[in-house]
Amino acid sequence: MRILLFGTSQIHNVRRLLEHNGNEVVFFTEEYFNMPKYMKPFLFLKMLKNIDLVYRVYSHPKYDWRLLLSKLAGKKTLTHWIGTDVLDAMREYRKLDITTKLSRTLIDLNLAGSPLLKEELKEIGVEAVEIPILPSMKFPNMASMPRKHAVLVYAPEGKEFFYGMDYVKNLAKEYTNIIFHIVANSQDNLLLPNVIFHGKLSLDEMGKLYDEITILFRFPEHDGLSIMLLEALSRGKYVIYPYRFPNVFTPKSRNFEDVLSCFVSIITTTPTINNDGARFVRDVYNESNILKMYNKVFIEIMKAGF
């Protein structure tokens, strides 16, 4: 199959998978955006020749002229929703924006990058098939489990509140005997002896840190498919996560009392490897399984009379 692909940087992960499966993938990317604006539609139409499928990664809720040209040219179209685009779509849906609704008629099939995104899309009337977008990741060996509980937190600078640092601060104050490791952030503004800010770490450094922790605390305001979530599970760690996902701990609500209760249910037990979580990730999120998902979707979209 010959596929015209455009969208966010995630297109590189999609391209790697699709080409591995024998598809020919052509990019329409930012290298073309330096040309005069009036020339872009002509270039896009030229690229549509001999294309079987137009594949967009990240869906802006507003009108997309590339999808319009694709449908006018009689091409099948597919959109892969990956995170904040779903949040944007939910906001536009509440506004009852006519442009947003019309733009959806240009999409033959929707894909969602995670179970959460699929569920949120359904709430606004968009049916999607779940297919994750993953980097070329080989799941690491199971990490060792320390005797004492310790917590890993991803909270990049400038986005601390979004990633739940308020919860971390309160948990760390409550349990001073437990170490909290903060990565992607070197701004030690909590000034608590049991909170360590590591800044940005290399893959080797992260691997060593995983051997020191038992829990990943990932509590963002919104999430797509978190690679760190999958990595922690594949290493046999516990995960506290605000959304339903197999083999993680999900508090009843975002209230601190419920988060605390969930946290306590873990730290009052002896650390053991989360074998169910590791097995689930390795069985479901491996490349051969994802390629099977793509094959099924491509057969469906090419047979359908959209």
Coordinates of N, CA and C in Angstrom, one line a residue, residues 23-216:
N23 N 4.8 -1.5 3.5 CA 4.1 -0.3 2.9 C 5.1 0.7 2.4
E24 N 4.7 1.4 1.4 CA 5.5 2.5 0.9 C 4.9 3.8 1.5
V25 N 5.8 4.6 2.2 CA 5.3 5.8 2.9 C 5.9 7.0 2.4
V26 N 5.1 8.0 2.0 CA 5.6 9.3 1.5 C 5.2 10.4 2.5
F27 N 6.2 11.3 2.8 CA 5.9 12.3 3.8 C 5.4 13.6 3.1
F28 N 4.5 14.3 3.8 CA 4.2 15.7 3.5 C 4.5 16.4 4.8
T29 N 5.7 16.9 5.0 CA 6.1 17.5 6.3 C 6.5 18.9 6.2
E30 N 7.1 19.4 7.2 CA 7.4 20.8 7.4 C 8.4 21.3 6.4
E31 N 9.2 20.4 5.8 CA 10.2 20.9 4.8 C 9.5 21.6 3.6
Y32 N 8.2 21.3 3.4 CA 7.4 21.9 2.3 C 6.8 23.2 2.8
F33 N 6.8 23.5 4.1 CA 6.1 24.7 4.6 C 6.9 26.0 4.3
N34 N 8.1 25.9 3.8 CA 8.9 27.1 3.5 C 8.5 27.7 2.1
M35 N 7.8 26.9 1.4 CA 7.4 27.4 0.0 C 6.2 28.3 0.2
P36 N 6.0 29.1 -0.8 CA 4.8 30.1 -0.8 C 3.5 29.3 -0.5
K37 N 2.6 29.9 0.3 CA 1.4 29.3 0.8 C 0.6 28.8 -0.4
Y38 N 0.5 29.6 -1.5 CA -0.4 29.2 -2.6 C 0.1 28.0 -3.3
M39 N 1.4 27.6 -3.1 CA 1.9 26.5 -3.8 C 1.7 25.1 -3.1
K40 N 1.4 25.2 -1.9 CA 1.3 23.9 -1.1 C 0.1 23.0 -1.6
P41 N -1.1 23.6 -1.9 CA -2.1 22.7 -2.4 C -1.7 22.0 -3.7
F42 N -1.0 22.7 -4.5 CA -0.6 22.1 -5.8 C 0.4 20.9 -5.6
L43 N 1.3 21.2 -4.7 CA 2.3 20.1 -4.3 C 1.6 18.9 -3.7
F44 N 0.6 19.2 -2.8 CA -0.1 18.1 -2.2 C -0.9 17.3 -3.2
L45 N -1.6 18.0 -4.1 CA -2.3 17.3 -5.2 C -1.4 16.4 -6.0
K46 N -0.2 16.9 -6.3 CA 0.8 16.2 -7.1 C 1.2 14.9 -6.3
M47 N 1.4 15.0 -5.0 CA 1.8 13.9 -4.2 C 0.7 12.9 -4.1
L48 N -0.6 13.3 -4.2 CA -1.7 12.3 -4.1 C -1.8 11.3 -5.2
K49 N -1.1 11.6 -6.3 CA -1.1 10.6 -7.4 C -0.6 9.3 -7.0
N50 N -1.2 8.2 -7.3 CA -0.8 6.8 -7.0 C -0.8 6.6 -5.5
I51 N -1.5 7.4 -4.7 CA -1.6 7.2 -3.2 C -2.8 6.4 -3.0
D52 N -2.7 5.4 -2.1 CA -3.9 4.6 -1.7 C -4.6 5.2 -0.5
L53 N -3.8 5.7 0.5 CA -4.4 6.2 1.7 C -3.7 7.4 2.2
V54 N -4.4 8.4 2.7 CA -3.9 9.6 3.4 C -4.0 9.4 4.9
Y55 N -2.9 9.6 5.6 CA -2.8 9.2 7.0 C -2.3 10.5 7.7
R56 N -3.2 11.0 8.6 CA -2.8 12.2 9.4 C -2.6 11.8 10.8
V57 N -1.5 12.2 11.4 CA -1.2 12.0 12.8 C -1.4 13.3 13.6
Y58 N -2.3 13.3 14.5 CA -2.7 14.5 15.3 C -3.8 15.2 14.5
S59 N -5.0 15.3 15.2 CA -6.1 15.9 14.5 C -6.5 17.2 15.1
H60 N -6.2 18.3 14.3 CA -6.7 19.6 14.7 C -8.2 19.6 14.4
P61 N -9.0 20.1 15.4 CA -10.5 20.0 15.2 C -11.0 20.9 14.1
K62 N -10.2 21.9 13.7 CA -10.7 22.8 12.6 C -10.5 22.2 11.2
Y63 N -10.9 22.9 10.3 CA -10.9 22.5 8.9 C -9.4 22.2 8.4
D64 N -9.2 21.1 7.7 CA -7.9 20.8 7.2 C -8.0 20.6 5.7
W65 N -7.3 21.6 5.0 CA -7.5 21.6 3.5 C -6.9 20.3 2.9
R66 N -5.9 19.7 3.5 CA -5.3 18.5 3.0 C -6.3 17.3 2.9
L67 N -7.1 17.2 3.9 CA -8.1 16.2 3.9 C -9.2 16.5 2.9
L68 N -9.5 17.8 2.7 CA -10.5 18.1 1.7 C -10.0 17.8 0.3
L69 N -8.8 18.1 0.0 CA -8.2 17.8 -1.3 C -8.1 16.2 -1.5
S70 N -7.8 15.5 -0.4 CA -7.7 14.1 -0.5 C -9.1 13.5 -0.9
K71 N -10.2 14.0 -0.2 CA -11.5 13.4 -0.5 C -11.9 13.8 -1.9
L72 N -11.6 15.0 -2.3 CA -11.9 15.4 -3.7 C -11.2 14.6 -4.7
A73 N -10.0 14.1 -4.4 CA -9.3 13.3 -5.3 C -9.7 11.8 -5.1
G74 N -10.6 11.5 -4.3 CA -11.2 10.1 -4.2 C -10.3 9.2 -3.3
K75 N -9.5 9.8 -2.4 CA -8.6 9.0 -1.6 C -9.3 8.6 -0.2
K76 N -8.9 7.5 0.3 CA -9.3 7.1 1.7 C -8.5 7.9 2.7
T77 N -9.1 8.3 3.8 CA -8.4 9.1 4.8 C -8.5 8.5 6.2
L78 N -7.4 8.7 6.9 CA -7.4 8.1 8.2 C -6.7 9.2 9.2
T79 N -7.3 9.3 10.3 CA -6.7 10.3 11.3 C -6.4 9.5 12.6
H80 N -5.2 9.8 13.1 CA -4.7 9.1 14.4 C -4.7 10.2 15.5
W81 N -5.5 10.1 16.5 CA -5.6 11.0 17.6 C -4.6 10.6 18.7
I82 N -3.8 11.5 19.2 CA -2.7 11.1 20.1 C -2.7 11.8 21.4
G83 N -3.5 12.8 21.7 CA -3.5 13.4 23.1 C -4.2 14.7 23.2
T84 N -3.5 15.8 23.1 CA -4.1 17.1 23.2 C -5.1 17.5 22.1
D85 N -4.9 16.8 21.0 CA -5.9 17.0 19.9 C -7.3 16.6 20.4
V86 N -7.4 15.5 21.2 CA -8.7 15.1 21.8 C -9.2 16.2 22.7
L87 N -8.4 16.7 23.6 CA -8.8 17.8 24.4 C -9.4 19.0 23.6
D88 N -8.7 19.3 22.6 CA -9.1 20.4 21.7 C -10.5 20.1 21.1
A89 N -10.6 18.9 20.6 CA -11.9 18.4 20.0 C -13.0 18.5 21.0
M90 N -12.8 18.1 22.2 CA -13.8 18.1 23.2 C -14.3 19.6 23.5
R91 N -13.3 20.5 23.5 CA -13.7 21.9 23.7 C -14.5 22.4 22.6
E92 N -14.1 22.1 21.3 CA -14.8 22.6 20.2 C -16.2 22.0 20.1
Y93 N -16.3 20.7 20.5 CA -17.6 20.0 20.5 C -18.6 20.7 21.4
R94 N -18.1 21.2 22.5 CA -19.0 21.9 23.5 C -19.5 23.2 22.9
K95 N -18.7 23.8 22.0 CA -19.1 25.0 21.4 C -20.0 24.8 20.2
L96 N -20.3 23.6 19.9 CA -21.2 23.2 18.8 C -20.7 23.9 17.5
D97 N -19.3 23.9 17.3 CA -18.7 24.5 16.1 C -19.0 23.7 14.8
I98 N -19.6 24.4 13.9 CA -20.0 23.8 12.6 C -18.8 23.3 11.8
T99 N -17.8 24.1 11.8 CA -16.6 23.8 11.1 C -16.0 22.5 11.6
T100 N -16.0 22.3 12.9 CA -15.4 21.1 13.5 C -16.2 19.9 13.0
K101 N -17.5 20.0 13.0 CA -18.4 18.9 12.6 C -18.2 18.6 11.2
L102 N -18.1 19.6 10.3 CA -17.9 19.4 8.9 C -16.6 18.7 8.6
S103 N -15.6 19.1 9.4 CA -14.2 18.5 9.1 C -14.2 17.0 9.4
R104 N -15.1 16.6 10.3 CA -15.1 15.1 10.6 C -15.6 14.3 9.4
T105 N -16.4 14.9 8.6 CA -16.9 14.2 7.4 C -15.8 13.9 6.4
L106 N -14.7 14.5 6.6 CA -13.6 14.2 5.6 C -12.7 13.1 6.1
I107 N -13.0 12.5 7.2 CA -12.2 11.4 7.8 C -13.0 10.1 7.6
D108 N -12.4 9.1 7.0 CA -13.0 7.8 6.8 C -12.9 6.9 8.0
L109 N -11.8 7.0 8.7 CA -11.6 6.1 9.8 C -10.7 6.8 10.8
N110 N -11.1 6.7 12.1 CA -10.3 7.3 13.2 C -9.6 6.3 14.0
L111 N -8.3 6.6 14.4 CA -7.6 5.8 15.3 C -7.3 6.6 16.6
A112 N -7.2 5.9 17.7 CA -6.9 6.5 19.0 C -5.7 5.8 19.5
G113 N -4.8 6.6 20.1 CA -3.5 6.1 20.6 C -3.5 5.4 21.9
S114 N -4.7 5.5 22.6 CA -4.8 4.8 23.9 C -6.2 4.5 24.3
P115 N -6.5 3.7 25.3 CA -7.9 3.4 25.7 C -8.6 4.7 26.1
L116 N -7.9 5.6 26.9 CA -8.5 6.8 27.4 C -8.9 7.7 26.2
L117 N -8.1 7.8 25.2 CA -8.4 8.7 24.1 C -9.6 8.1 23.3
K118 N -9.7 6.8 23.2 CA -10.8 6.2 22.5 C -12.1 6.5 23.2
E119 N -12.0 6.4 24.6 CA -13.2 6.6 25.4 C -13.7 8.1 25.3
E120 N -12.7 9.0 25.3 CA -13.0 10.4 25.3 C -13.6 10.8 23.9
L121 N -13.1 10.2 22.8 CA -13.6 10.4 21.5 C -15.1 10.0 21.4
K122 N -15.3 8.8 22.0 CA -16.7 8.3 21.9 C -17.7 9.2 22.6
E123 N -17.2 9.9 23.6 CA -18.1 10.9 24.3 C -18.5 12.0 23.4
I124 N -17.8 12.3 22.4 CA -18.1 13.4 21.5 C -18.6 12.9 20.1
G125 N -18.9 11.6 20.1 CA -19.5 11.0 18.9 C -18.6 10.5 17.9
V126 N -17.3 10.3 18.2 CA -16.3 9.9 17.3 C -15.9 8.4 17.7
E127 N -16.2 7.5 16.8 CA -15.9 6.1 17.0 C -14.4 5.9 16.5
A128 N -13.6 5.3 17.3 CA -12.2 5.1 16.9 C -11.7 3.7 17.2
V129 N -10.7 3.2 16.4 CA -10.1 2.0 16.7 C -8.8 2.3 17.5
E130 N -8.5 1.6 18.5 CA -7.3 1.8 19.3 C -6.1 1.2 18.7
I131 N -5.1 2.0 18.3 CA -3.8 1.5 17.9 C -2.7 2.4 18.5
P132 N -1.8 1.9 19.4 CA -0.8 2.7 20.0 C 0.3 3.2 19.0
I133 N 0.8 4.3 19.2 CA 2.0 4.8 18.5 C 3.2 4.7 19.4
L134 N 4.2 3.8 19.1 CA 5.3 3.6 20.0 C 6.6 3.9 19.3
P135 N 7.6 4.3 20.0 CA 9.0 4.4 19.4 C 9.5 3.0 19.3
S136 N 10.6 2.9 18.6 CA 11.2 1.5 18.5 C 11.8 1.1 19.8
M137 N 10.9 0.5 20.6 CA 11.4 0.2 22.0 C 11.4 -1.3 22.2
K138 N 12.5 -1.8 22.6 CA 12.6 -3.2 23.1 C 12.5 -3.2 24.6
F139 N 11.5 -3.9 25.1 CA 11.2 -3.8 26.5 C 12.4 -4.3 27.3
P140 N 12.9 -3.5 28.3 CA 14.1 -3.9 29.0 C 13.8 -5.1 29.9
N141 N 14.9 -5.6 30.4 CA 14.8 -6.7 31.4 C 14.1 -6.2 32.7
M142 N 13.4 -7.1 33.4 CA 12.8 -6.8 34.6 C 13.7 -6.1 35.5
A143 N 13.4 -5.0 36.1 CA 14.2 -4.3 37.1 C 14.1 -5.0 38.4
S144 N 15.2 -4.8 39.2 CA 15.2 -5.4 40.5 C 14.2 -4.6 41.4
M145 N 13.7 -5.2 42.4 CA 12.7 -4.6 43.3 C 13.5 -4.3 44.7
P146 N 13.7 -3.0 45.0 CA 14.3 -2.8 46.3 C 13.5 -3.2 47.5
R147 N 14.1 -3.3 48.6 CA 13.4 -3.8 49.9 C 12.5 -2.7 50.4
K148 N 12.8 -1.4 50.2 CA 12.0 -0.3 50.6 C 11.4 0.4 49.5
H149 N 10.2 0.9 49.7 CA 9.4 1.6 48.6 C 10.1 2.9 48.3
A150 N 10.1 3.3 47.1 CA 10.6 4.6 46.6 C 9.8 4.9 45.3
V151 N 9.7 6.2 45.1 CA 8.8 6.7 44.0 C 9.5 7.4 42.9
L152 N 9.1 7.2 41.7 CA 9.6 7.9 40.5 C 8.5 8.8 40.0
V153 N 8.8 10.1 39.7 CA 7.9 11.1 39.2 C 8.4 11.8 38.0
Y154 N 7.7 11.9 37.0 CA 8.1 12.7 35.8 C 7.3 14.0 35.9
A155 N 8.1 15.1 36.1 CA 7.5 16.4 36.2 C 8.4 17.5 35.6
P156 N 8.3 17.6 34.2 CA 9.2 18.5 33.5 C 9.0 20.0 34.0
E157 N 10.1 20.7 33.9 CA 10.1 22.1 34.4 C 9.1 22.9 33.6
G158 N 8.3 23.7 34.3 CA 7.3 24.5 33.7 C 5.9 23.8 33.6
K159 N 5.9 22.5 33.9 CA 4.7 21.7 33.8 C 4.4 20.9 35.1
E160 N 5.0 21.4 36.1 CA 4.9 20.7 37.4 C 3.5 20.5 37.8
F161 N 2.7 21.5 37.8 CA 1.3 21.4 38.2 C 0.5 20.4 37.4
F162 N 0.7 20.5 36.0 CA 0.1 19.6 35.1 C 0.3 18.1 35.4
Y163 N 1.6 17.9 35.9 CA 2.0 16.5 36.1 C 1.8 16.1 37.6
G164 N 1.1 16.9 38.4 CA 0.7 16.4 39.7 C 1.7 16.6 40.8
M165 N 2.6 17.7 40.7 CA 3.6 17.9 41.8 C 2.9 18.3 43.1
D166 N 1.7 18.9 43.1 CA 1.1 19.2 44.3 C 0.8 17.9 45.1
Y167 N 0.4 16.8 44.5 CA 0.2 15.6 45.1 C 1.5 15.1 45.7
V168 N 2.6 15.2 44.9 CA 3.9 14.7 45.3 C 4.4 15.4 46.6
K169 N 4.2 16.7 46.6 CA 4.6 17.5 47.7 C 3.9 17.1 49.0
N170 N 2.6 16.9 48.9 CA 1.8 16.4 50.1 C 2.1 15.0 50.5
L171 N 2.4 14.1 49.6 CA 2.7 12.8 49.9 C 4.1 12.7 50.6
A172 N 5.0 13.5 50.0 CA 6.4 13.5 50.6 C 6.4 14.1 52.0
K173 N 5.6 15.1 52.3 CA 5.5 15.6 53.6 C 4.9 14.6 54.6
E174 N 3.9 13.8 54.1 CA 3.2 12.8 54.9 C 4.1 11.6 55.2
Y175 N 4.9 11.2 54.2 CA 5.8 10.0 54.4 C 7.2 10.4 54.2
T176 N 7.8 10.9 55.2 CA 9.2 11.4 55.1 C 10.2 10.2 55.0
N177 N 9.8 9.0 55.3 CA 10.7 7.9 55.2 C 10.8 7.3 53.8
I178 N 10.0 7.8 52.8 CA 10.0 7.3 51.5 C 10.6 8.4 50.5
I179 N 11.6 7.9 49.7 CA 12.3 8.8 48.8 C 11.4 9.0 47.5
F180 N 11.3 10.2 47.1 CA 10.7 10.6 45.8 C 11.7 11.1 44.8
H181 N 11.8 10.4 43.7 CA 12.8 10.8 42.7 C 12.1 11.6 41.5
I182 N 12.4 12.8 41.3 CA 11.8 13.7 40.3 C 12.8 13.7 39.1
V183 N 12.3 13.4 37.9 CA 13.1 13.4 36.7 C 12.6 14.5 35.8
A184 N 13.5 14.9 34.8 CA 13.2 16.0 33.9 C 13.0 17.3 34.5
N185 N 13.5 17.5 35.7 CA 13.4 18.7 36.4 C 14.6 18.9 37.4
S186 N 15.2 20.0 37.3 CA 16.4 20.3 38.2 C 16.1 21.4 39.2
Q187 N 14.8 21.9 39.2 CA 14.4 23.0 40.1 C 14.0 22.5 41.4
D188 N 14.9 22.3 42.4 CA 14.6 21.8 43.7 C 13.9 22.9 44.5
N189 N 12.6 23.1 44.3 CA 11.9 24.1 45.1 C 11.1 23.6 46.2
L190 N 11.1 22.3 46.4 CA 10.3 21.7 47.5 C 11.1 21.8 48.8
L191 N 12.4 21.6 48.7 CA 13.3 21.7 49.9 C 12.9 20.7 51.0
L192 N 12.6 19.5 50.5 CA 12.3 18.4 51.4 C 13.4 17.3 51.3
P193 N 13.9 16.8 52.4 CA 15.0 15.9 52.4 C 14.8 14.6 51.7
N194 N 13.5 14.2 51.5 CA 13.2 12.9 50.9 C 12.8 13.1 49.4
V195 N 13.0 14.3 48.9 CA 12.7 14.5 47.5 C 13.9 14.9 46.7
I196 N 14.3 14.1 45.7 CA 15.5 14.3 45.0 C 15.2 14.7 43.5
F197 N 15.7 15.8 43.1 CA 15.5 16.3 41.7 C 16.7 15.8 40.9
H198 N 16.5 15.1 39.8 CA 17.6 14.5 39.0 C 17.8 15.3 37.7
G199 N 16.9 16.2 37.3 CA 17.1 16.8 36.0 C 16.8 15.8 34.9
K200 N 17.4 16.0 33.7 CA 17.3 15.1 32.6 C 18.3 14.0 32.7
L201 N 17.9 12.7 32.5 CA 18.7 11.6 32.7 C 18.9 10.8 31.3
S202 N 20.0 10.2 31.1 CA 20.2 9.4 30.0 C 19.5 8.0 30.1
L203 N 19.4 7.3 29.1 CA 18.7 6.0 29.2 C 19.3 5.1 30.2
D204 N 20.7 5.1 30.2 CA 21.4 4.2 31.2 C 21.1 4.7 32.6
E205 N 21.1 6.0 32.8 CA 20.8 6.5 34.1 C 19.4 6.2 34.6
M206 N 18.4 6.3 33.6 CA 17.1 5.9 33.9 C 17.0 4.4 34.3
G207 N 17.7 3.6 33.6 CA 17.7 2.2 33.9 C 18.2 1.9 35.3
K208 N 19.2 2.6 35.7 CA 19.7 2.4 37.1 C 18.7 2.9 38.1
L209 N 18.0 4.0 37.8 CA 17.1 4.6 38.7 C 15.9 3.7 38.9
Y210 N 15.5 3.0 37.8 CA 14.4 2.0 37.9 C 14.7 0.9 38.9
D211 N 15.9 0.6 39.1 CA 16.3 -0.4 40.0 C 16.2 0.1 41.5
E212 N 16.1 1.4 41.6 CA 16.0 2.0 43.0 C 14.5 2.3 43.4
I213 N 13.6 2.2 42.5 CA 12.2 2.6 42.8 C 11.3 1.4 42.7
T214 N 10.1 1.5 43.4 CA 9.1 0.5 43.3 C 7.8 1.0 42.7
I215 N 7.6 2.3 42.7 CA 6.4 2.9 42.2 C 6.6 4.1 41.2
L216 N 5.9 4.1 40.1 CA 5.8 5.2 39.3 C 4.6 6.0 39.6

